[in-house]
Amino acid sequence: MYWTYNGKGNDYLANGFGFNLFGFNLEIKFYAICILIGIMVAVYVGIREAKKLGVNPDIVFNGAIIGVVVSIIGARLYYVIFEWDYYKNDLLSIFKINEGGLAIHGGIIAALIFVYFYTKYTKISLIKTMDYVAPSFLIGQIFGRWGNFFNQEAHGGKVSVNFLKNTLHLPDFIVNNMYFSDGLSSDLYYWHPTFLYESLWNLAGLIAMLIVRRKKVLKLGDLMPIYLIWYSIGRFFIEGMRTDSLMIGSLKQNQVISIILIIVGVALLILKRIFMKDLDYYVNYFVEEENIDEEPSV
């Protein structure tokens, strides 16, 4: 086995490993491993949440397998569309997702579209499904950002080592891996660890969501709008620090989308309380495992 590096001037931390199998050299990136771990944890938590709401776990698992594929395709297509000038002359590179290039907003949009049609096909509750999918989205994004860390991407502007060590009090393995070139010269710089900011922001949202959902505060159908609002607020400000943003003209595309998703989230919460007043508190829909049904109750 051998280690692989980014080639950005700093070989402190490998971004993957390779090995020879039957004469073929195979490379596995830590980016891909982070994504896969995030998917597995997200599916596990999603199934547990679905069972609490009385949704058949087999239906959820089957949907998760297809939904993950759809989300990855959506995330990749979204990124490729906004970076078409780069990919149009090398179409095969579109399939090299191990090198990075997954846009989270594309994955979210694709996943939500899939959830809508999958719930119609399986006749399970759309509202319940959106609720137990919301924490899973955050989990996938938490792990995915650490994939960016290993790839030395999704970072902010230049900072000093003193800022990273003495202001943020980051451990050495993070500080050292934020030291690399900008790709334009051989000079090395320290960079804002915006991957970490977003991962911690999502972790805080996940913890709050899993705690508050057990209180008589949230009603059924609230978790997805709250996820859209929480994630988008953090993404808006963190995106302002990043140096590798996708653009719409002179505007940062992800900041524009974040504003739209915040508006959508707020609108959904308001409309629910106007047109779906009969929905009870989320925790009141919890059922004993032996009472799990395949048919929706809402």
Short mmCIF file of C-alpha atoms in Angstrom, two decimals:
data_model
loop_
_atom_site.label_atom_id
_atom_site.label_comp_id
_atom_site.label_asym_id
_atom_site.label_seq_id
_atom_site.Cartn_x
_atom_site.Cartn_y
_atom_site.Cartn_z
CA MET A 1 0.00 0.00 0.00
CA TYR A 2 1.19 3.54 -0.69
CA TRP A 3 -0.09 6.99 0.23
CA THR A 4 -1.26 9.59 -2.29
CA TYR A 5 -1.04 13.36 -1.98
CA ASN A 6 -2.69 16.43 -3.48
CA GLY A 7 0.43 17.81 -5.09
CA LYS A 8 -0.27 21.29 -3.69
CA GLY A 9 3.14 21.70 -2.14
CA ASN A 10 2.42 20.24 1.30
CA ASP A 11 2.69 16.51 1.85
CA TYR A 12 1.87 16.62 5.55
CA LEU A 13 -1.35 14.63 5.33
CA ALA A 14 -2.18 12.13 2.58
CA ASN A 15 -5.49 12.59 0.76
CA GLY A 16 -5.78 8.89 -0.05
CA PHE A 17 -3.99 5.60 -0.48
CA GLY A 18 -3.29 3.18 -3.29
CA PHE A 19 -2.53 -0.49 -3.70
CA ASN A 20 -1.93 -3.05 -6.41
CA LEU A 21 -4.64 -5.61 -7.10
CA PHE A 22 -4.04 -8.28 -9.76
CA GLY A 23 -1.64 -5.99 -11.57
CA PHE A 24 -3.90 -2.92 -11.40
CA ASN A 25 -3.00 0.13 -9.33
CA LEU A 26 -6.09 1.28 -7.45
CA GLU A 27 -6.38 4.56 -5.56
CA ILE A 28 -8.93 5.33 -2.86
CA LYS A 29 -9.40 8.92 -1.76
CA PHE A 30 -10.27 9.86 1.81
CA TYR A 31 -12.81 12.21 0.22
CA ALA A 32 -14.72 9.18 -1.04
CA ILE A 33 -14.38 7.42 2.31
CA CYS A 34 -15.81 10.44 4.14
CA ILE A 35 -18.74 10.56 1.72
CA LEU A 36 -19.41 6.84 2.16
CA ILE A 37 -19.25 7.01 5.96
CA GLY A 38 -21.58 10.02 5.88
CA ILE A 39 -24.04 8.10 3.70
CA MET A 40 -24.01 5.05 5.98
CA VAL A 41 -24.54 7.07 9.15
CA ALA A 42 -27.21 9.20 7.48
CA VAL A 43 -29.13 6.12 6.29
CA TYR A 44 -28.87 4.52 9.73
CA VAL A 45 -30.19 7.60 11.51
CA GLY A 46 -32.88 8.10 8.85
CA ILE A 47 -34.17 4.56 9.35
CA ARG A 48 -34.22 4.98 13.14
CA GLU A 49 -36.17 8.23 12.82
CA ALA A 50 -38.59 6.68 10.34
CA LYS A 51 -39.28 3.77 12.72
CA LYS A 52 -40.09 6.27 15.47
CA LEU A 53 -42.73 7.76 13.18
CA GLY A 54 -44.19 4.37 12.29
CA VAL A 55 -42.82 4.15 8.75
CA ASN A 56 -41.77 0.72 7.47
CA PRO A 57 -37.93 0.61 7.61
CA ASP A 58 -37.67 -1.65 4.56
CA ILE A 59 -39.35 0.99 2.42
CA VAL A 60 -37.01 3.63 3.85
CA PHE A 61 -33.88 1.52 3.24
CA ASN A 62 -34.84 0.78 -0.37
CA GLY A 63 -35.56 4.44 -0.97
CA ALA A 64 -32.28 5.48 0.67
CA ILE A 65 -30.23 3.27 -1.67
CA ILE A 66 -31.82 4.81 -4.75
CA GLY A 67 -31.93 8.29 -3.21
CA VAL A 68 -28.20 8.30 -2.47
CA VAL A 69 -27.40 7.53 -6.12
CA VAL A 70 -29.83 10.19 -7.31
CA SER A 71 -28.34 12.74 -4.88
CA ILE A 72 -24.76 12.09 -5.97
CA ILE A 73 -25.76 12.37 -9.63
CA GLY A 74 -27.64 15.59 -8.88
CA ALA A 75 -24.72 17.04 -6.91
CA ARG A 76 -22.30 16.21 -9.72
CA LEU A 77 -24.50 17.50 -12.55
CA TYR A 78 -25.14 20.74 -10.67
CA TYR A 79 -21.40 21.29 -10.24
CA VAL A 80 -20.61 20.38 -13.84
CA ILE A 81 -23.29 22.75 -15.19
CA PHE A 82 -21.76 25.72 -13.36
CA GLU A 83 -18.22 24.65 -14.29
CA TRP A 84 -19.01 23.68 -17.88
CA ASP A 85 -16.12 25.69 -19.34
CA TYR A 86 -13.77 23.39 -17.45
CA TYR A 87 -15.47 20.09 -18.34
CA LYS A 88 -16.56 20.69 -21.93
CA ASN A 89 -13.12 19.88 -23.31
CA ASP A 90 -12.66 16.76 -21.19
CA LEU A 91 -16.01 15.01 -20.82
CA LEU A 92 -14.51 11.92 -19.18
CA SER A 93 -13.42 14.04 -16.21
CA ILE A 94 -17.12 14.50 -15.37
CA PHE A 95 -17.04 10.98 -13.95
CA LYS A 96 -14.00 11.59 -11.71
CA ILE A 97 -15.95 12.46 -8.59
CA ASN A 98 -13.13 11.06 -6.45
CA GLU A 99 -11.29 14.29 -7.30
CA GLY A 100 -14.06 16.41 -5.76
CA GLY A 101 -16.72 18.51 -7.42
CA LEU A 102 -20.02 17.67 -5.73
CA ALA A 103 -22.32 20.65 -5.17
CA ILE A 104 -24.44 20.10 -2.07
CA HIS A 105 -27.33 22.20 -3.34
CA GLY A 106 -27.59 19.98 -6.40
CA GLY A 107 -27.75 16.93 -4.16
CA ILE A 108 -30.44 18.51 -1.97
CA ILE A 109 -32.61 19.45 -4.94
CA ALA A 110 -32.26 16.01 -6.53
CA ALA A 111 -32.99 14.27 -3.22
CA LEU A 112 -36.14 16.32 -2.54
CA ILE A 113 -37.48 15.63 -6.03
CA PHE A 114 -36.79 11.93 -5.57
CA VAL A 115 -38.46 11.88 -2.12
CA TYR A 116 -41.63 13.41 -3.57
CA PHE A 117 -42.00 10.79 -6.30
CA TYR A 118 -40.85 7.90 -4.10
CA THR A 119 -43.47 8.67 -1.44
CA LYS A 120 -46.14 8.84 -4.12
CA TYR A 121 -45.04 5.46 -5.49
CA THR A 122 -44.81 3.72 -2.11
CA LYS A 123 -47.80 5.56 -0.61
CA ILE A 124 -45.94 6.59 2.54
CA SER A 125 -46.31 9.99 4.18
CA LEU A 126 -44.44 12.77 2.36
CA ILE A 127 -44.45 15.00 5.45
CA LYS A 128 -43.04 12.29 7.70
CA THR A 129 -40.43 11.39 5.10
CA MET A 130 -39.24 14.98 4.81
CA ASP A 131 -38.90 15.10 8.60
CA TYR A 132 -36.71 12.03 9.00
CA VAL A 133 -34.66 12.94 5.92
CA ALA A 134 -33.71 16.37 7.34
CA PRO A 135 -31.28 15.10 10.03
CA SER A 136 -29.76 12.75 7.47
CA PHE A 137 -28.98 15.70 5.18
CA LEU A 138 -27.02 17.36 7.98
CA ILE A 139 -25.13 14.16 8.76
CA GLY A 140 -24.08 13.73 5.13
CA GLN A 141 -22.87 17.33 5.00
CA ILE A 142 -20.93 17.04 8.27
CA PHE A 143 -18.88 14.11 6.96
CA GLY A 144 -18.69 15.50 3.43
CA ARG A 145 -16.91 18.63 4.60
CA TRP A 146 -14.15 16.51 6.09
CA GLY A 147 -13.71 15.04 2.65
CA ASN A 148 -13.00 18.60 1.52
CA PHE A 149 -10.40 18.84 4.28
CA PHE A 150 -8.46 15.86 2.91
CA ASN A 151 -8.74 17.27 -0.62
CA GLN A 152 -7.57 20.69 0.63
CA GLU A 153 -10.55 22.43 -0.96
CA ALA A 154 -13.64 24.43 0.06
CA HIS A 155 -11.36 26.74 2.03
CA GLY A 156 -11.39 30.47 2.67
CA GLY A 157 -8.81 33.18 2.15
CA LYS A 158 -5.26 33.37 3.41
CA VAL A 159 -4.65 33.59 7.16
CA SER A 160 -1.64 33.40 9.46
CA VAL A 161 -0.54 30.31 11.33
CA ASN A 162 -0.96 32.36 14.51
CA PHE A 163 -4.65 32.84 13.69
CA LEU A 164 -5.19 29.10 13.27
CA LYS A 165 -3.21 28.05 16.34
CA ASN A 166 -3.75 30.83 18.87
CA THR A 167 -7.07 32.37 17.83
CA LEU A 168 -8.97 29.29 16.68
CA HIS A 169 -6.91 26.88 18.82
CA LEU A 170 -6.97 24.21 16.13
CA PRO A 171 -5.01 20.97 16.51
CA ASP A 172 -1.80 20.63 14.50
CA PHE A 173 -3.19 18.07 12.03
CA ILE A 174 -5.76 20.63 10.82
CA VAL A 175 -3.33 23.57 10.87
CA ASN A 176 -0.69 21.66 8.93
CA ASN A 177 -3.13 20.46 6.28
CA MET A 178 -4.34 24.03 5.70
CA TYR A 179 -0.84 24.91 4.46
CA PHE A 180 -0.60 24.54 0.70
CA SER A 181 -0.25 26.47 -2.54
CA ASP A 182 -3.05 28.25 -4.37
CA GLY A 183 -2.21 26.37 -7.56
CA LEU A 184 -0.97 29.52 -9.24
CA SER A 185 2.55 29.40 -7.85
CA SER A 186 4.75 27.20 -5.68
CA ASP A 187 4.34 29.51 -2.69
CA LEU A 188 2.62 27.97 0.33
CA TYR A 189 -0.01 29.73 2.46
CA TYR A 190 -2.29 29.01 5.39
CA TRP A 191 -6.01 29.16 4.60
CA HIS A 192 -9.30 29.73 6.43
CA PRO A 193 -10.68 26.26 7.35
CA THR A 194 -14.20 27.03 6.13
CA PHE A 195 -14.82 23.29 5.73
CA LEU A 196 -14.57 23.10 9.53
CA TYR A 197 -16.88 26.05 10.14
CA GLU A 198 -19.62 24.48 8.05
CA SER A 199 -19.13 21.02 9.54
CA LEU A 200 -19.44 22.42 13.09
CA TRP A 201 -22.43 24.56 12.12
CA ASN A 202 -24.20 21.51 10.74
CA LEU A 203 -23.25 19.45 13.80
CA ALA A 204 -24.78 22.10 16.08
CA GLY A 205 -27.94 22.06 13.96
CA LEU A 206 -28.12 18.27 14.09
CA ILE A 207 -27.74 18.13 17.87
CA ALA A 208 -30.37 20.84 18.34
CA MET A 209 -32.73 19.10 15.92
CA LEU A 210 -32.44 15.70 17.60
CA ILE A 211 -33.03 17.25 21.04
CA VAL A 212 -35.85 19.65 20.21
CA ARG A 213 -37.79 17.10 18.16
CA ARG A 214 -38.53 15.30 21.45
CA LYS A 215 -40.02 18.44 22.99
CA LYS A 216 -43.48 19.79 22.37
CA VAL A 217 -42.07 22.62 20.30
CA LEU A 218 -41.85 21.27 16.76
CA LYS A 219 -44.84 19.99 14.85
CA LEU A 220 -44.86 17.32 12.19
CA GLY A 221 -43.38 18.75 9.01
CA ASP A 222 -41.23 21.38 10.76
CA LEU A 223 -37.86 19.66 10.53
CA MET A 224 -37.29 20.06 6.79
CA PRO A 225 -38.10 23.80 6.70
CA ILE A 226 -35.93 24.31 9.80
CA TYR A 227 -33.12 22.39 8.11
CA LEU A 228 -33.37 24.61 5.02
CA ILE A 229 -33.23 27.75 7.17
CA TRP A 230 -30.45 26.58 9.50
CA TYR A 231 -28.16 25.19 6.84
CA SER A 232 -28.69 28.11 4.49
CA ILE A 233 -27.94 30.78 7.10
CA GLY A 234 -24.63 29.14 7.89
CA ARG A 235 -23.82 28.50 4.25
CA PHE A 236 -24.55 32.12 3.29
CA PHE A 237 -21.98 33.56 5.68
CA ILE A 238 -19.39 30.81 5.26
CA GLU A 239 -19.66 31.07 1.47
CA GLY A 240 -18.65 34.71 1.78
CA MET A 241 -15.25 33.56 3.09
CA ARG A 242 -14.58 30.96 0.41
CA THR A 243 -12.32 31.45 -2.58
CA ASP A 244 -13.66 28.65 -4.80
CA SER A 245 -17.33 29.56 -5.11
CA LEU A 246 -19.50 28.81 -8.13
CA MET A 247 -20.70 32.07 -9.65
CA ILE A 248 -23.81 33.48 -11.29
CA GLY A 249 -22.35 36.46 -13.09
CA SER A 250 -20.76 38.55 -10.32
CA LEU A 251 -22.78 36.89 -7.54
CA LYS A 252 -21.79 33.85 -5.52
CA GLN A 253 -24.25 31.22 -6.64
CA ASN A 254 -24.45 29.45 -3.29
CA GLN A 255 -25.27 32.67 -1.46
CA VAL A 256 -28.12 33.34 -3.88
CA ILE A 257 -29.45 29.80 -3.45
CA SER A 258 -29.09 30.09 0.32
CA ILE A 259 -31.28 33.20 0.40
CA ILE A 260 -33.89 31.43 -1.74
CA LEU A 261 -33.88 28.37 0.55
CA ILE A 262 -34.24 30.55 3.67
CA ILE A 263 -37.29 32.20 2.11
CA VAL A 264 -38.69 28.78 1.13
CA GLY A 265 -38.13 27.43 4.66
CA VAL A 266 -39.83 30.38 6.33
CA ALA A 267 -42.71 30.25 3.85
CA LEU A 268 -43.24 26.53 4.49
CA LEU A 269 -43.41 27.06 8.26
CA ILE A 270 -45.96 29.86 7.82
CA LEU A 271 -48.09 28.00 5.27
CA LYS A 272 -48.12 24.87 7.42
CA ARG A 273 -49.58 26.79 10.31
CA ILE A 274 -52.22 28.32 8.08
CA PHE A 275 -53.32 25.32 6.02
CA MET A 276 -52.29 22.33 8.18
CA LYS A 277 -53.43 23.36 11.63
CA ASP A 278 -54.44 19.80 12.55
CA LEU A 279 -50.85 18.53 12.63
CA ASP A 280 -49.77 17.60 16.16
CA TYR A 281 -46.40 17.95 17.83
CA TYR A 282 -43.70 15.84 16.22
CA VAL A 283 -43.08 13.77 19.36
CA ASN A 284 -46.76 12.79 19.55
CA TYR A 285 -46.36 10.81 16.31
CA PHE A 286 -43.77 8.50 17.85
CA VAL A 287 -44.96 4.90 17.96
CA GLU A 288 -43.82 1.65 19.53
CA GLU A 289 -41.75 -0.44 17.08
CA GLU A 290 -44.32 -3.24 16.99
CA ASN A 291 -46.93 -0.77 15.71
CA ILE A 292 -44.98 0.16 12.58
CA ASP A 293 -47.24 0.28 9.53
CA GLU A 294 -46.61 0.46 5.83
CA GLU A 295 -49.51 2.82 5.31
CA PRO A 296 -49.21 6.54 6.05
CA SER A 297 -51.14 8.14 8.89
CA VAL A 298 -50.71 11.66 7.52
#
